[in-house]
Tab-separated table of C-alpha atoms in Angstrom:
chain	number	residue	atom	x	y	z
A	113	MET	CA	-14.469	21.347	-56.502
A	114	SER	CA	-14.857	18.369	-58.820
A	115	GLU	CA	-11.939	16.748	-56.978
A	116	VAL	CA	-13.891	16.712	-53.703
A	117	ILE	CA	-16.987	15.292	-55.391
A	118	ALA	CA	-14.879	12.632	-57.129
A	119	GLY	CA	-13.202	11.844	-53.808
A	120	THR	CA	-16.560	11.490	-52.079
A	121	ALA	CA	-17.790	9.141	-54.818
A	122	CYS	CA	-14.593	7.099	-54.489
A	123	GLY	CA	-15.042	7.019	-50.716
A	124	LEU	CA	-18.562	5.672	-51.100
A	125	LEU	CA	-17.289	3.022	-53.512
A	126	MET	CA	-14.593	2.117	-51.000
A	127	SER	CA	-17.252	1.747	-48.297
A	128	VAL	CA	-18.978	-0.865	-50.454
A	129	VAL	CA	-15.689	-2.750	-50.884
A	130	PHE	CA	-14.849	-2.430	-47.173
A	131	THR	CA	-18.280	-3.624	-46.051
A	132	GLY	CA	-18.305	-6.462	-48.575
A	133	LEU	CA	-14.844	-7.730	-47.692
A	134	GLY	CA	-15.612	-7.319	-43.988
A	135	ALA	CA	-18.707	-9.468	-44.412
A	136	LEU	CA	-16.623	-11.985	-46.357
A	137	VAL	CA	-14.120	-12.191	-43.494
A	138	LEU	CA	-16.912	-12.746	-40.974
A	139	ALA	CA	-18.600	-15.350	-43.197
A	140	HIS	CA	-15.465	-17.355	-43.956
A	141	HIS	CA	-14.072	-17.172	-40.439
A	142	PRO	CA	-16.976	-17.824	-38.066
A	143	GLY	CA	-14.590	-18.024	-35.110
A	144	SER	CA	-13.916	-14.309	-35.532
A	145	LEU	CA	-17.553	-13.546	-34.678
A	146	GLN	CA	-17.267	-15.523	-31.456
A	147	ARG	CA	-13.998	-13.812	-30.547
A	148	LEU	CA	-15.546	-10.429	-31.245
A	149	SER	CA	-18.624	-11.167	-29.144
A	150	LYS	CA	-16.413	-12.102	-26.171
A	151	HIS	CA	-15.067	-8.537	-26.061
A	152	LEU	CA	-18.496	-6.886	-25.999
A	153	PRO	CA	-20.003	-5.639	-22.735
A	154	LYS	CA	-22.709	-7.779	-21.150
A	155	GLY	CA	-26.096	-7.328	-22.759
A	156	VAL	CA	-24.696	-5.932	-26.036
A	157	THR	CA	-25.378	-8.191	-28.981
A	158	LEU	CA	-23.179	-8.517	-32.019
A	159	SER	CA	-25.944	-7.201	-34.273
A	160	ALA	CA	-26.183	-4.089	-32.069
A	161	VAL	CA	-22.570	-3.407	-33.037
A	162	LEU	CA	-22.597	-4.468	-36.690
A	163	LEU	CA	-25.779	-2.653	-37.741
A	164	PRO	CA	-24.557	0.837	-36.743
A	165	LEU	CA	-21.230	0.047	-38.404
A	166	THR	CA	-22.958	-0.636	-41.702
A	167	LEU	CA	-24.920	2.598	-41.330
A	168	PHE	CA	-22.005	4.839	-40.348
A	169	LEU	CA	-19.229	3.436	-42.539
A	170	PRO	CA	-20.470	4.890	-45.851
A	171	PRO	CA	-20.553	8.495	-44.576
A	172	LEU	CA	-17.169	8.045	-42.893
A	173	TRP	CA	-15.649	6.659	-46.088
A	174	GLY	CA	-17.317	9.499	-47.987
A	175	ILE	CA	-15.611	12.019	-45.703
A	176	ALA	CA	-12.290	10.195	-46.096
A	177	GLY	CA	-12.816	10.326	-49.855
A	178	ALA	CA	-13.509	14.065	-49.727
A	179	VAL	CA	-10.232	14.521	-47.831
A	180	MET	CA	-8.444	12.455	-50.484
A	181	GLY	CA	-10.050	14.689	-53.115
A	182	LEU	CA	-8.710	17.774	-51.328
A	183	LEU	CA	-5.263	16.181	-51.162
A	184	TYR	CA	-5.477	15.450	-54.872
A	185	LEU	CA	-6.425	19.077	-55.545
A	186	ILE	CA	-3.324	20.246	-53.676
A	187	VAL	CA	-0.957	17.674	-55.192
A	188	LYS	CA	-2.100	18.155	-58.782
A	189	ASP	CA	-1.292	21.872	-58.557
A	190	LEU	CA	2.066	21.367	-56.841
A	191	PHE	CA	3.257	18.414	-58.924
A	192	PRO	CA	1.479	18.383	-62.294
A	193	GLY	CA	2.101	15.684	-64.854
A	194	PRO	CA	0.692	12.294	-65.800
A	195	GLY	CA	2.237	8.910	-65.196
A	196	LEU	CA	1.483	5.308	-64.219
A	197	GLY	CA	-1.772	5.478	-66.169
A	198	SER	CA	-2.994	8.389	-64.083
A	199	PRO	CA	-3.456	12.091	-64.782
A	200	ASN	CA	-1.149	12.841	-61.830
A	201	LEU	CA	1.945	10.748	-61.212
A	202	ALA	CA	2.773	12.212	-57.781
A	203	PHE	CA	-0.640	11.523	-56.264
A	204	THR	CA	-0.905	8.020	-57.681
A	205	ALA	CA	2.641	7.161	-56.610
A	206	ALA	CA	1.967	8.468	-53.088
A	207	VAL	CA	-1.224	6.407	-52.743
A	208	ALA	CA	0.503	3.315	-54.165
A	209	ALA	CA	3.461	3.784	-51.798
A	210	ALA	CA	1.146	4.163	-48.809
A	211	MET	CA	-0.670	0.982	-49.770
A	212	ALA	CA	2.634	-0.850	-50.274
A	213	PHE	CA	3.551	0.135	-46.716
A	214	ALA	CA	0.137	-0.990	-45.455
A	215	THR	CA	0.506	-4.261	-47.348
A	216	ALA	CA	3.835	-4.869	-45.618
A	217	ALA	CA	1.963	-4.514	-42.329
A	218	LEU	CA	-0.205	-7.458	-43.373
A	219	PHE	CA	2.455	-9.747	-42.002
A	220	LEU	CA	1.280	-8.633	-38.561
A	221	THR	CA	-2.288	-9.837	-39.204
A	222	PRO	CA	-3.519	-13.396	-38.802
A	223	ARG	CA	-2.619	-15.483	-41.829
A	224	ARG	CA	-6.208	-16.549	-42.480
A	225	THR	CA	-7.374	-12.956	-43.226
A	226	ARG	CA	-4.397	-11.708	-45.238
A	227	TRP	CA	-6.046	-12.202	-48.634
A	228	GLU	CA	-9.056	-10.129	-47.655
A	229	TRP	CA	-6.827	-7.322	-46.328
A	230	LEU	CA	-4.677	-7.499	-49.446
A	231	GLY	CA	-7.820	-7.155	-51.558
A	232	MET	CA	-8.854	-4.147	-49.504
A	233	ASN	CA	-5.438	-2.513	-49.915
A	234	LEU	CA	-5.464	-3.108	-53.664
A	235	ALA	CA	-8.992	-1.721	-53.903
A	236	PHE	CA	-7.953	1.377	-51.942
A	237	ALA	CA	-4.954	1.949	-54.201
A	238	GLY	CA	-7.026	1.457	-57.339
A	239	ILE	CA	-9.998	3.526	-56.227
A	240	PHE	CA	-8.090	6.467	-54.774
A	241	GLY	CA	-4.826	6.259	-56.716
A	242	TRP	CA	-6.224	5.804	-60.203
A	243	LEU	CA	-10.010	6.224	-60.265
A	244	LEU	CA	-10.118	9.470	-58.273
A	245	PRO	CA	-7.750	11.395	-60.605
A	246	HIS	CA	-9.654	10.153	-63.655
A	247	LEU	CA	-13.039	11.084	-62.176
A	248	ALA	CA	-11.763	14.508	-61.105
A	249	GLY	CA	-10.430	15.212	-64.601
């Protein structure tokens, strides 16, 4: 059960990173706010969209973290053994591989936001790939 609690804590930490980097993207690229507001229905303000996002993202990331904790619980029993600075090589390698694949997809994003997305991918890999197994142990 400690794996699920560790996963939830990691998910909440990831929500802080996600919200912070999202705010950084919006602050450094003011044109993105204008483009976003063009796609909203008439009468809906940008703050009416962003405020609920900041309220609902932490619980959603917490749930995603709990799922990652469950996955870690399964993987650590099926493939035990440390490696890559983690208590479980298989889990950490799987998370790192998934983030490497997601990082390759960054070439499909606008060039001006690639660094923020790269930071988010690295944070995800670090938080879930390394921190979660250490917290669960």
